[in-house]
Structure formats: C-alpha cells, structure tokens
Amino acid sequence: MAHEGASNETDGSLQTEHRLIEPMLGCLEAIAARAMNDGTLDTASAAGVLTFFRVFADRCHHGQEVRLLFPQMESQGFFPTSGPTGGMRREHQEGRQHVVTIAEAAALVSAGGKPGEVSAGVSCRSTARIICIETGQSLP
C-alpha cells in the first residue's frame, strides 16, 4: 500500500520493513497462544520478540516513519494531529502500550504467577491489527 505524498524510496523501505515485522507477529501470537492454552511461557523467546518490537519495529521502523514519511505526507497537506499521520501516531502509541502489557504478563509468569492470558492475547491481536492496517493486509 503506497502512502500518498511519500517518496518511492521511503515507501519501499517501509514496506520492506513491514514484511520483516509480520513473521515476528506470528511468533508473538504463537507465544501468547501457548501461554493461553497450557499456561506456559517461553520467557527467552518472549523477551527476544519484545526486544525486536521495541528496537526494530518501534525505534527503527516507526522512527523512520516519523522522521521521513510523516513530514513528506504533511508537506502535501495532511495534518499532523488528524488524518493518516495522526492516526499512525496514535497506532504507534497503542503498539507501545501493547508491548508493555505483554512484557508485564511475561514478568508475572517469570515470577511464578499465571500468564495474563486475556491481556496478552488481546494485545497480540491488537498489535497484529495495527500492523495489518499499516500494510493493507487482513487478519486471518
């Protein structure tokens, strides 16, 4: 899905990054499903996936959108607080909160508690929904 007002190079790079993020969403959903189904959590895998989302998806990918894509779009007349860039900014914040929720659920399990099944599952699905909206994909 091309972003109106974005250069082809920037848009192509962002689309490539979306393709790298998508398999990690599958990993995150599999980790959450296992926690929900049998009450176990692979804390090392969960930590790795969460680090990926914090560093690559948020700092690198979302950072690039904020630094490169949004100014291009806004120079074409889009408003930073509404429209597509405003919506994506809100989605970035929602994604950060989902990662925090999942990390909290993982910390509870690591401390011997029960997984935050509903919160983790909802957060994984919501994070996947946000990425799908950005990439023009649909959830299975």
C-alpha angles and dihedrals in degrees: 000000000000118000113230110242095019123120115248091241094052093043092048092050092049092049090051089052090051088056089054093049097049097071090050089056087057090052091049092049091048091051091049093046091052091049091049095045103043105010095243128121128197093220094187092054092044091051091049094050092046090050089051091053093046096046108028105023098038110025099032106027101031089038089056091049091052095045100039115012101041096051090049092051094043091050085060092058105275114138117237094223099044139025122040099331093046089049093049091049089054091047090052089054091047090051091052090052091050090053090050091050092050091047090052091051090050091050091053091053092046088054090054099264131124118276116263086245101176096039094046093046094047091046093051092049092045092049089050090049091053092051091046091052090052093048098039091241127132129230118250 
